[in-house]
Amino acid sequence: MEKYSLRINNKVHEISAESEMPLLWAIRDLVGLKGTKFGCGQGLCGACTVLLDGSPIRSCSFQLSEVGDNATITTIEGLSDKGDHPVQQAWIKHVVPQCGYCQSGQILSAVALLGSNPTPSDEQIDTAMNGNICRCGTYNRIKEAIHTASISLK
Amino acid sequence: MFTKFLSRKQQDPENLSKVYIPSRREFLKIGSLATGGFLLGVNFQCSGPKGDPISFAPNAYLILDSDNQVTLIAHRSEMGTGIRTSLPMIIADELGADWAKVKIIQAEGDNEKYGDQNTDGSYSVRMFFEPMRQAGAIARLMLINAAAGKWEVDPSECRTEKGQVIHSDGKTADFGELIEELKNQEIPKSEDVKLKNLKDYKLIGKDVPIYDAKDIAIGKAVFGADVDIPGMQIAVIRRSPVIGAKVVSFSDEKALAISGVSRVIKIDGQGIPTGLDKALEGIAVLADNTWAAIQGRKALEVEWDLGPNQTYDSARQLEEMVKSTLTNGQIRREKGDFSNAQRKAKTVLERSFVAPYYAHATMEPPVAIANWKADFCEIWAPTQHPQWARTAVATALGIPEEQVRVNVTLLGGGFGRKSKPDFVVEAALLSKATEGPVRVQWTREDDIHHDFYHSLSAQRIKVTLDDEGKFSGWNHHTVFPAIGATSTPDELHPSDGELGLGCIDFPFEVPNIRIETHESRAHTRIGWLRSVSNIHHSFAVNGMLDEIAEARNMDPVDMLLDLLGEDRNISFEGEMKGTFGNYGEPIEKFPWNTGRLKNVIRRVAQEANWKESLAQGKNIGFAAHKSFLTYVACIVEVDKGANGELLIPNVHYVVDCGVPVNTDRIRSQFEGGAQFATSLATTSAISFENGQVQQNNFDGYQVIRMSQSPRNIHVHIMDSTEKPTGVGEPPVPPFIPALCNAVYKMTGKRIYELPIKI
């Protein structure tokens, strides 16, 4: 067992865990933040996406030992205080979710995309979002919501 | 889903789902709440197994409190269709509530209180539209009577709007102000309860955002795995790799050596048949976190007796199934004399269609939490069928149902998978064994390996054209392992229920029809997946119809309109060898109307500029299919991308689902249905070798990603005053053949096998 200080959503959480434990399980089981979802455990579906220093990572396939001491982690709960991040607002406006399970990961991938490319084209959205599976089939509304958020972020 | 598909125990209440006319007696329950609020319970009368009326405790609760909040209970499971919004919305609209002040709470599984809660078969809106309106209308009348009494005016001069009773002279009272008066109200007479006119609704027929949208967007929505109980152990289970395999011996030494692992417990499976609601044989590793449990499972050493399915090979079975379609099968529908039509035919077209097993692959893998304490088992689970979960848990634990409570979380997808309570039973067994709270967490590999799969299928359709080129005969052979075989292995033919999904309900005016089935055995657990056997039946039937149109040199849209004949109700009378299920509804109540299908066909052709687009050389395909009593027509356009990949630039759907309830959720179901069907048609397939599933995760069992999604999905909703019907499943069946027919336009090759290979 190793000790880790995880800075998640601007709060430091002290945990003890095996160094191989994926960040996902530390966030869900040890820290108790449940907004980050388990989908595949292999980095294939994106349900577990969180931001590590602003970049999207698949937390199910990212070991605690790789996180680094000064890294900042953002989960869906930390994206905004009142649920009013422009991407969250766009998601609500377009009523993107169906079952909703994949949407935390989708939203964080979208936030990362808009962080690096504030006005993405459809093709750029496809490329950035292709790692996030939605089984209900909300892809088109996700795309519309990203365009909407892109405008409001300007 | 249809009771016919369920285990025998579940089959008994044939009419479990028949909920229509509220009874007068025991109709209402009025109560005061400790908090000072007002509670109204409306009883939806259900008919019992023999049609006897059963009185249940009041089961649609509506709570008013003094700060004007209206609390409504959602008794159906939310898996993404929007039902948790759409049903309460009906009550609220009829009541005249302020939607912004409506709170929705989820009901636990309780047959006595809520009647049918099996959220499946696209029937929640169909079943509950009228009872929900009734509930709202009763509450509205009582509020009006209360206000009228207070004001000493005639109730007929009052109406409700936005959470207020309003008198014609302008006086208003908030609902919350009327609680004291309400408590003294008499139960209204049924003749006084009047429903609003459709045109007067403010929510029904409009785009209403889902209740949970914000919670989902901020990560606060609670799914199955998100429930936390202090001291809870997490279990991950190594299940029999082949259906029917039994544990010979196992060693837990290495698993227990892993930090965090606390116990290893064997779960006894019942072998073959597995049934639909039993745990599979397996070894569970319990730990204080999920990762440790996963690691512990890896370290297990298990010796299996793999049993009779260890040589099962799905490709070989499919070949045998295809061969069987060349022989005479069991006749399930017969009209005229197909053999005679064949003898006289000028042209005979004969085609074979095959489709693979499919897994549900809900984004949330199965998960359930059980807390056994003092002979009582409390469950939290993402279940489509909380009552079945309750029964199955009670049976597995050997306790009465009253000692089981099933709380329903949001479902991270369902598609039929989460009707089956096997994963809930696992959690209950382990919680009882450890006398503490347990979460059973399935990994994605568990989900892909141990699903209740959509059956693989083989079909052969033989069509005859007479001297004049007229369509004279239709002979459809279908063979697929039946859902029933999961409980009763000797059920070798598909059930009437499964055939009523796009096969024996072939609605076209062809003088000679023969529909036959053949034997096949189930070697895995077979279940139902979004639209069930409509998936493969519509693929074959609509693919064949397109080919017939071509052979007859006809436009396929024109041909279908012609084949549907006059606008009329059809009944298939005297033609069925078994029962025509009509999705559990009497055909008099929900007739098969050719005019409604023709209308959606005409409209889709118009919306997609069918003829002009064909003339322009666009690669478009068409199909129409009625399922779950909803009429749908679809036109799909395809193109080839720069790297030869399949692109789907446009989809047009027209749907007639009766009165549209929540138009935004109708559209979202069709948008999602097109994407779901694109996966089935182009990327997904499960196969077995040596009795074991060959795919493991989303790398092997692929579902479409954003770049593969249809681009523009146009959903056109017919205005209708017919009884509303569901939209969860109906988008899937017509899409697949419309796509195949479009691909044919592009490549010149007909699609006879799914998934499509380009």
PDB file of C-alpha atoms in Angstrom, chain B residues 480-699:
ATOM      1  CA  PHE B 480     -33.647 -19.052 -34.207  1.00  0.00           C
ATOM      2  CA  PRO B 481     -33.143 -20.396 -30.684  1.00  0.00           C
ATOM      3  CA  ALA B 482     -36.154 -19.263 -28.674  1.00  0.00           C
ATOM      4  CA  ILE B 483     -36.124 -17.116 -25.577  1.00  0.00           C
ATOM      5  CA  GLY B 484     -38.277 -19.780 -23.937  1.00  0.00           C
ATOM      6  CA  ALA B 485     -35.455 -22.314 -24.333  1.00  0.00           C
ATOM      7  CA  THR B 486     -33.463 -20.460 -21.695  1.00  0.00           C
ATOM      8  CA  SER B 487     -35.978 -21.820 -19.200  1.00  0.00           C
ATOM      9  CA  THR B 488     -37.324 -24.815 -21.122  1.00  0.00           C
ATOM     10  CA  PRO B 489     -34.613 -26.336 -23.337  1.00  0.00           C
ATOM     11  CA  ASP B 490     -37.112 -28.465 -25.252  1.00  0.00           C
ATOM     12  CA  GLU B 491     -38.737 -25.394 -26.747  1.00  0.00           C
ATOM     13  CA  LEU B 492     -37.132 -25.818 -30.140  1.00  0.00           C
ATOM     14  CA  HIS B 493     -39.328 -23.508 -32.174  1.00  0.00           C
ATOM     15  CA  PRO B 494     -39.806 -19.767 -31.747  1.00  0.00           C
ATOM     16  CA  SER B 495     -42.928 -18.922 -29.755  1.00  0.00           C
ATOM     17  CA  ASP B 496     -46.015 -17.301 -31.233  1.00  0.00           C
ATOM     18  CA  GLY B 497     -44.972 -14.179 -29.365  1.00  0.00           C
ATOM     19  CA  GLU B 498     -41.598 -14.057 -31.081  1.00  0.00           C
ATOM     20  CA  LEU B 499     -43.176 -14.704 -34.480  1.00  0.00           C
ATOM     21  CA  GLY B 500     -45.689 -11.931 -33.924  1.00  0.00           C
ATOM     22  CA  LEU B 501     -42.731  -9.584 -34.106  1.00  0.00           C
ATOM     23  CA  GLY B 502     -42.422  -8.903 -37.803  1.00  0.00           C
ATOM     24  CA  CYS B 503     -42.924 -12.409 -39.183  1.00  0.00           C
ATOM     25  CA  ILE B 504     -46.442 -13.857 -39.005  1.00  0.00           C
ATOM     26  CA  ASP B 505     -47.866 -10.338 -38.931  1.00  0.00           C
ATOM     27  CA  PHE B 506     -46.778  -9.821 -42.556  1.00  0.00           C
ATOM     28  CA  PRO B 507     -49.536  -7.379 -43.505  1.00  0.00           C
ATOM     29  CA  PHE B 508     -49.412  -7.341 -47.275  1.00  0.00           C
ATOM     30  CA  GLU B 509     -52.087  -8.469 -49.693  1.00  0.00           C
ATOM     31  CA  VAL B 510     -50.507 -11.550 -51.176  1.00  0.00           C
ATOM     32  CA  PRO B 511     -52.922 -14.358 -52.042  1.00  0.00           C
ATOM     33  CA  ASN B 512     -50.711 -17.239 -50.915  1.00  0.00           C
ATOM     34  CA  ILE B 513     -48.711 -17.050 -47.719  1.00  0.00           C
ATOM     35  CA  ARG B 514     -46.958 -19.807 -45.816  1.00  0.00           C
ATOM     36  CA  ILE B 515     -44.784 -19.132 -42.806  1.00  0.00           C
ATOM     37  CA  GLU B 516     -42.703 -21.957 -41.341  1.00  0.00           C
ATOM     38  CA  THR B 517     -40.343 -22.420 -38.424  1.00  0.00           C
ATOM     39  CA  HIS B 518     -37.607 -24.950 -37.811  1.00  0.00           C
ATOM     40  CA  GLU B 519     -35.971 -26.477 -34.788  1.00  0.00           C
ATOM     41  CA  SER B 520     -32.888 -25.064 -33.133  1.00  0.00           C
ATOM     42  CA  ARG B 521     -31.428 -25.480 -29.686  1.00  0.00           C
ATOM     43  CA  ALA B 522     -30.233 -22.791 -27.321  1.00  0.00           C
ATOM     44  CA  HIS B 523     -26.632 -23.175 -26.200  1.00  0.00           C
ATOM     45  CA  THR B 524     -26.479 -19.933 -24.294  1.00  0.00           C
ATOM     46  CA  ARG B 525     -28.877 -17.655 -22.469  1.00  0.00           C
ATOM     47  CA  ILE B 526     -31.256 -16.085 -24.974  1.00  0.00           C
ATOM     48  CA  GLY B 527     -33.027 -12.880 -24.080  1.00  0.00           C
ATOM     49  CA  TRP B 528     -34.712  -9.905 -25.640  1.00  0.00           C
ATOM     50  CA  LEU B 529     -32.947  -6.898 -27.086  1.00  0.00           C
ATOM     51  CA  ARG B 530     -34.569  -3.633 -28.152  1.00  0.00           C
ATOM     52  CA  SER B 531     -37.341  -4.715 -30.589  1.00  0.00           C
ATOM     53  CA  VAL B 532     -36.506  -8.436 -30.181  1.00  0.00           C
ATOM     54  CA  SER B 533     -37.095 -10.664 -33.206  1.00  0.00           C
ATOM     55  CA  ASN B 534     -38.356  -7.677 -35.184  1.00  0.00           C
ATOM     56  CA  ILE B 535     -34.634  -7.012 -35.672  1.00  0.00           C
ATOM     57  CA  HIS B 536     -33.955 -10.018 -37.873  1.00  0.00           C
ATOM     58  CA  HIS B 537     -37.445 -10.385 -39.267  1.00  0.00           C
ATOM     59  CA  SER B 538     -37.614  -6.827 -40.539  1.00  0.00           C
ATOM     60  CA  PHE B 539     -34.096  -7.162 -41.966  1.00  0.00           C
ATOM     61  CA  ALA B 540     -35.173 -10.134 -44.095  1.00  0.00           C
ATOM     62  CA  VAL B 541     -38.740  -9.107 -44.940  1.00  0.00           C
ATOM     63  CA  ASN B 542     -37.937  -5.547 -45.958  1.00  0.00           C
ATOM     64  CA  GLY B 543     -34.775  -6.567 -47.792  1.00  0.00           C
ATOM     65  CA  MET B 544     -36.809  -9.085 -49.747  1.00  0.00           C
ATOM     66  CA  LEU B 545     -39.574  -6.606 -50.520  1.00  0.00           C
ATOM     67  CA  ASP B 546     -37.023  -4.218 -52.001  1.00  0.00           C
ATOM     68  CA  GLU B 547     -35.743  -7.010 -54.186  1.00  0.00           C
ATOM     69  CA  ILE B 548     -39.251  -7.942 -55.283  1.00  0.00           C
ATOM     70  CA  ALA B 549     -39.922  -4.342 -56.283  1.00  0.00           C
ATOM     71  CA  GLU B 550     -36.803  -4.403 -58.389  1.00  0.00           C
ATOM     72  CA  ALA B 551     -37.795  -7.702 -60.011  1.00  0.00           C
ATOM     73  CA  ARG B 552     -41.226  -6.235 -60.772  1.00  0.00           C
ATOM     74  CA  ASN B 553     -39.657  -3.031 -62.039  1.00  0.00           C
ATOM     75  CA  MET B 554     -41.605  -1.054 -59.469  1.00  0.00           C
ATOM     76  CA  ASP B 555     -40.696   1.708 -57.089  1.00  0.00           C
ATOM     77  CA  PRO B 556     -40.515   0.040 -53.633  1.00  0.00           C
ATOM     78  CA  VAL B 557     -42.550   2.816 -52.027  1.00  0.00           C
ATOM     79  CA  ASP B 558     -45.282   2.484 -54.654  1.00  0.00           C
ATOM     80  CA  MET B 559     -45.197  -1.289 -54.353  1.00  0.00           C
ATOM     81  CA  LEU B 560     -45.701  -1.253 -50.599  1.00  0.00           C
ATOM     82  CA  LEU B 561     -48.571   1.216 -50.852  1.00  0.00           C
ATOM     83  CA  ASP B 562     -50.125  -1.050 -53.462  1.00  0.00           C
ATOM     84  CA  LEU B 563     -49.578  -4.216 -51.415  1.00  0.00           C
ATOM     85  CA  LEU B 564     -51.196  -2.688 -48.357  1.00  0.00           C
ATOM     86  CA  GLY B 565     -54.439  -2.363 -50.316  1.00  0.00           C
ATOM     87  CA  GLU B 566     -57.418  -0.376 -49.136  1.00  0.00           C
ATOM     88  CA  ASP B 567     -57.227   1.518 -45.852  1.00  0.00           C
ATOM     89  CA  ARG B 568     -58.710  -0.989 -43.414  1.00  0.00           C
ATOM     90  CA  ASN B 569     -58.176  -3.016 -40.281  1.00  0.00           C
ATOM     91  CA  ILE B 570     -56.720  -6.456 -40.855  1.00  0.00           C
ATOM     92  CA  SER B 571     -56.951  -9.373 -38.475  1.00  0.00           C
ATOM     93  CA  PHE B 572     -55.208 -12.386 -40.109  1.00  0.00           C
ATOM     94  CA  GLU B 573     -58.326 -14.338 -39.192  1.00  0.00           C
ATOM     95  CA  GLY B 574     -58.165 -18.058 -39.803  1.00  0.00           C
ATOM     96  CA  GLU B 575     -54.583 -17.879 -41.021  1.00  0.00           C
ATOM     97  CA  MET B 576     -52.595 -18.244 -37.812  1.00  0.00           C
ATOM     98  CA  LYS B 577     -51.808 -21.736 -36.582  1.00  0.00           C
ATOM     99  CA  GLY B 578     -51.183 -20.352 -33.121  1.00  0.00           C
ATOM    100  CA  THR B 579     -52.056 -17.066 -31.488  1.00  0.00           C
ATOM    101  CA  PHE B 580     -51.409 -13.631 -32.892  1.00  0.00           C
ATOM    102  CA  GLY B 581     -50.298 -11.697 -29.840  1.00  0.00           C
ATOM    103  CA  ASN B 582     -50.686  -8.117 -31.116  1.00  0.00           C
ATOM    104  CA  TYR B 583     -48.202  -7.049 -28.420  1.00  0.00           C
ATOM    105  CA  GLY B 584     -50.540  -8.159 -25.678  1.00  0.00           C
ATOM    106  CA  GLU B 585     -53.424  -5.982 -26.802  1.00  0.00           C
ATOM    107  CA  PRO B 586     -56.841  -7.055 -28.094  1.00  0.00           C
ATOM    108  CA  ILE B 587     -56.913  -6.413 -31.831  1.00  0.00           C
ATOM    109  CA  GLU B 588     -60.271  -4.641 -31.482  1.00  0.00           C
ATOM    110  CA  LYS B 589     -58.618  -2.104 -29.218  1.00  0.00           C
ATOM    111  CA  PHE B 590     -55.408  -1.698 -31.201  1.00  0.00           C
ATOM    112  CA  PRO B 591     -56.295  -2.755 -34.733  1.00  0.00           C
ATOM    113  CA  TRP B 592     -53.740  -3.377 -37.461  1.00  0.00           C
ATOM    114  CA  ASN B 593     -54.621  -0.483 -39.740  1.00  0.00           C
ATOM    115  CA  THR B 594     -53.122  -0.480 -43.221  1.00  0.00           C
ATOM    116  CA  GLY B 595     -54.022   3.181 -43.722  1.00  0.00           C
ATOM    117  CA  ARG B 596     -51.801   4.303 -40.883  1.00  0.00           C
ATOM    118  CA  LEU B 597     -48.810   2.467 -42.338  1.00  0.00           C
ATOM    119  CA  LYS B 598     -49.580   3.902 -45.778  1.00  0.00           C
ATOM    120  CA  ASN B 599     -49.703   7.396 -44.319  1.00  0.00           C
ATOM    121  CA  VAL B 600     -46.252   7.158 -42.771  1.00  0.00           C
ATOM    122  CA  ILE B 601     -44.906   5.689 -46.000  1.00  0.00           C
ATOM    123  CA  ARG B 602     -46.334   8.526 -48.121  1.00  0.00           C
ATOM    124  CA  ARG B 603     -45.084  11.116 -45.687  1.00  0.00           C
ATOM    125  CA  VAL B 604     -41.531   9.737 -45.508  1.00  0.00           C
ATOM    126  CA  ALA B 605     -41.320   9.642 -49.296  1.00  0.00           C
ATOM    127  CA  GLN B 606     -42.352  13.282 -49.320  1.00  0.00           C
ATOM    128  CA  GLU B 607     -40.045  14.398 -46.497  1.00  0.00           C
ATOM    129  CA  ALA B 608     -37.024  12.696 -48.070  1.00  0.00           C
ATOM    130  CA  ASN B 609     -37.883  13.754 -51.624  1.00  0.00           C
ATOM    131  CA  TRP B 610     -37.748  10.073 -52.461  1.00  0.00           C
ATOM    132  CA  LYS B 611     -38.403  10.166 -56.191  1.00  0.00           C
ATOM    133  CA  GLU B 612     -36.287  13.252 -56.875  1.00  0.00           C
ATOM    134  CA  SER B 613     -33.423  11.896 -54.792  1.00  0.00           C
ATOM    135  CA  LEU B 614     -33.541   8.591 -56.657  1.00  0.00           C
ATOM    136  CA  ALA B 615     -33.533  10.440 -59.957  1.00  0.00           C
ATOM    137  CA  GLN B 616     -30.487  12.363 -58.766  1.00  0.00           C
ATOM    138  CA  GLY B 617     -28.735   9.062 -58.144  1.00  0.00           C
ATOM    139  CA  LYS B 618     -28.635   9.308 -54.380  1.00  0.00           C
ATOM    140  CA  ASN B 619     -27.959   6.046 -52.577  1.00  0.00           C
ATOM    141  CA  ILE B 620     -31.173   5.839 -50.612  1.00  0.00           C
ATOM    142  CA  GLY B 621     -33.055   2.902 -49.200  1.00  0.00           C
ATOM    143  CA  PHE B 622     -36.546   2.591 -47.801  1.00  0.00           C
ATOM    144  CA  ALA B 623     -38.372   0.352 -45.350  1.00  0.00           C
ATOM    145  CA  ALA B 624     -41.568   0.492 -43.319  1.00  0.00           C
ATOM    146  CA  HIS B 625     -42.356  -1.584 -40.292  1.00  0.00           C
ATOM    147  CA  LYS B 626     -44.997  -1.592 -37.618  1.00  0.00           C
ATOM    148  CA  SER B 627     -43.855  -2.858 -34.262  1.00  0.00           C
ATOM    149  CA  PHE B 628     -45.127  -2.464 -30.716  1.00  0.00           C
ATOM    150  CA  LEU B 629     -48.294  -1.027 -32.309  1.00  0.00           C
ATOM    151  CA  THR B 630     -46.358   1.980 -33.633  1.00  0.00           C
ATOM    152  CA  TYR B 631     -46.167   2.655 -37.358  1.00  0.00           C
ATOM    153  CA  VAL B 632     -42.805   3.712 -38.755  1.00  0.00           C
ATOM    154  CA  ALA B 633     -41.345   4.382 -42.188  1.00  0.00           C
ATOM    155  CA  CYS B 634     -37.721   5.154 -42.786  1.00  0.00           C
ATOM    156  CA  ILE B 635     -35.468   6.352 -45.589  1.00  0.00           C
ATOM    157  CA  VAL B 636     -31.707   6.123 -45.176  1.00  0.00           C
ATOM    158  CA  GLU B 637     -29.060   7.686 -47.374  1.00  0.00           C
ATOM    159  CA  VAL B 638     -25.534   6.272 -47.537  1.00  0.00           C
ATOM    160  CA  ASP B 639     -22.259   7.343 -49.021  1.00  0.00           C
ATOM    161  CA  LYS B 640     -18.660   6.186 -49.009  1.00  0.00           C
ATOM    162  CA  GLY B 641     -16.038   8.119 -47.076  1.00  0.00           C
ATOM    163  CA  ALA B 642     -12.527   8.990 -48.188  1.00  0.00           C
ATOM    164  CA  ASN B 643     -11.207   5.727 -46.774  1.00  0.00           C
ATOM    165  CA  GLY B 644     -14.007   3.595 -48.113  1.00  0.00           C
ATOM    166  CA  GLU B 645     -15.923   3.708 -44.850  1.00  0.00           C
ATOM    167  CA  LEU B 646     -19.706   3.746 -44.772  1.00  0.00           C
ATOM    168  CA  LEU B 647     -21.240   7.153 -44.169  1.00  0.00           C
ATOM    169  CA  ILE B 648     -24.887   7.813 -43.378  1.00  0.00           C
ATOM    170  CA  PRO B 649     -25.505  11.468 -44.191  1.00  0.00           C
ATOM    171  CA  ASN B 650     -29.288  11.458 -43.819  1.00  0.00           C
ATOM    172  CA  VAL B 651     -32.058   9.520 -42.182  1.00  0.00           C
ATOM    173  CA  HIS B 652     -35.746  10.360 -42.391  1.00  0.00           C
ATOM    174  CA  TYR B 653     -38.192   8.728 -40.045  1.00  0.00           C
ATOM    175  CA  VAL B 654     -41.924   9.187 -39.930  1.00  0.00           C
ATOM    176  CA  VAL B 655     -43.671   7.827 -36.874  1.00  0.00           C
ATOM    177  CA  ASP B 656     -47.319   7.434 -36.028  1.00  0.00           C
ATOM    178  CA  CYS B 657     -47.411   6.586 -32.326  1.00  0.00           C
ATOM    179  CA  GLY B 658     -50.908   7.883 -31.707  1.00  0.00           C
ATOM    180  CA  VAL B 659     -51.124  10.962 -29.504  1.00  0.00           C
ATOM    181  CA  PRO B 660     -47.542  12.189 -29.169  1.00  0.00           C
ATOM    182  CA  VAL B 661     -46.854  12.663 -25.458  1.00  0.00           C
ATOM    183  CA  ASN B 662     -43.366  14.128 -25.138  1.00  0.00           C
ATOM    184  CA  THR B 663     -42.252  15.085 -28.635  1.00  0.00           C
ATOM    185  CA  ASP B 664     -38.646  15.717 -27.622  1.00  0.00           C
ATOM    186  CA  ARG B 665     -38.341  12.219 -26.167  1.00  0.00           C
ATOM    187  CA  ILE B 666     -40.020  10.713 -29.235  1.00  0.00           C
ATOM    188  CA  ARG B 667     -37.363  12.354 -31.376  1.00  0.00           C
ATOM    189  CA  SER B 668     -34.565  11.328 -29.036  1.00  0.00           C
ATOM    190  CA  GLN B 669     -35.711   7.689 -29.143  1.00  0.00           C
ATOM    191  CA  PHE B 670     -35.632   7.754 -32.926  1.00  0.00           C
ATOM    192  CA  GLU B 671     -32.248   9.503 -33.034  1.00  0.00           C
ATOM    193  CA  GLY B 672     -30.890   6.927 -30.622  1.00  0.00           C
ATOM    194  CA  GLY B 673     -32.725   4.083 -32.337  1.00  0.00           C
ATOM    195  CA  ALA B 674     -31.045   4.922 -35.639  1.00  0.00           C
ATOM    196  CA  GLN B 675     -27.668   4.846 -33.915  1.00  0.00           C
ATOM    197  CA  PHE B 676     -28.431   1.632 -32.043  1.00  0.00           C
ATOM    198  CA  ALA B 677     -29.568   0.003 -35.286  1.00  0.00           C
ATOM    199  CA  THR B 678     -26.444   1.224 -37.082  1.00  0.00           C
ATOM    200  CA  SER B 679     -24.401  -0.776 -34.566  1.00  0.00           C
ATOM    201  CA  LEU B 680     -26.508  -3.886 -35.119  1.00  0.00           C
ATOM    202  CA  ALA B 681     -26.275  -3.511 -38.879  1.00  0.00           C
ATOM    203  CA  THR B 682     -22.630  -2.600 -39.270  1.00  0.00           C
ATOM    204  CA  THR B 683     -20.352  -3.377 -36.332  1.00  0.00           C
ATOM    205  CA  SER B 684     -21.734  -5.742 -33.714  1.00  0.00           C
ATOM    206  CA  ALA B 685     -21.747  -9.535 -33.530  1.00  0.00           C
ATOM    207  CA  ILE B 686     -21.265 -12.155 -30.848  1.00  0.00           C
ATOM    208  CA  SER B 687     -19.895 -15.577 -31.757  1.00  0.00           C
ATOM    209  CA  PHE B 688     -19.116 -18.739 -29.809  1.00  0.00           C
ATOM    210  CA  GLU B 689     -16.318 -21.259 -30.095  1.00  0.00           C
ATOM    211  CA  ASN B 690     -15.909 -24.148 -27.674  1.00  0.00           C
ATOM    212  CA  GLY B 691     -19.016 -22.887 -25.969  1.00  0.00           C
ATOM    213  CA  GLN B 692     -17.389 -19.576 -25.087  1.00  0.00           C
ATOM    214  CA  VAL B 693     -18.070 -16.070 -26.331  1.00  0.00           C
ATOM    215  CA  GLN B 694     -15.219 -14.906 -28.542  1.00  0.00           C
ATOM    216  CA  GLN B 695     -15.566 -11.184 -27.853  1.00  0.00           C
ATOM    217  CA  ASN B 696     -14.410  -9.598 -24.610  1.00  0.00           C
ATOM    218  CA  ASN B 697     -14.902  -5.878 -24.563  1.00  0.00           C
ATOM    219  CA  PHE B 698     -15.680  -2.951 -26.884  1.00  0.00           C
ATOM    220  CA  ASP B 699     -12.666  -3.843 -29.014  1.00  0.00           C
TER     221      ASP B 699
END
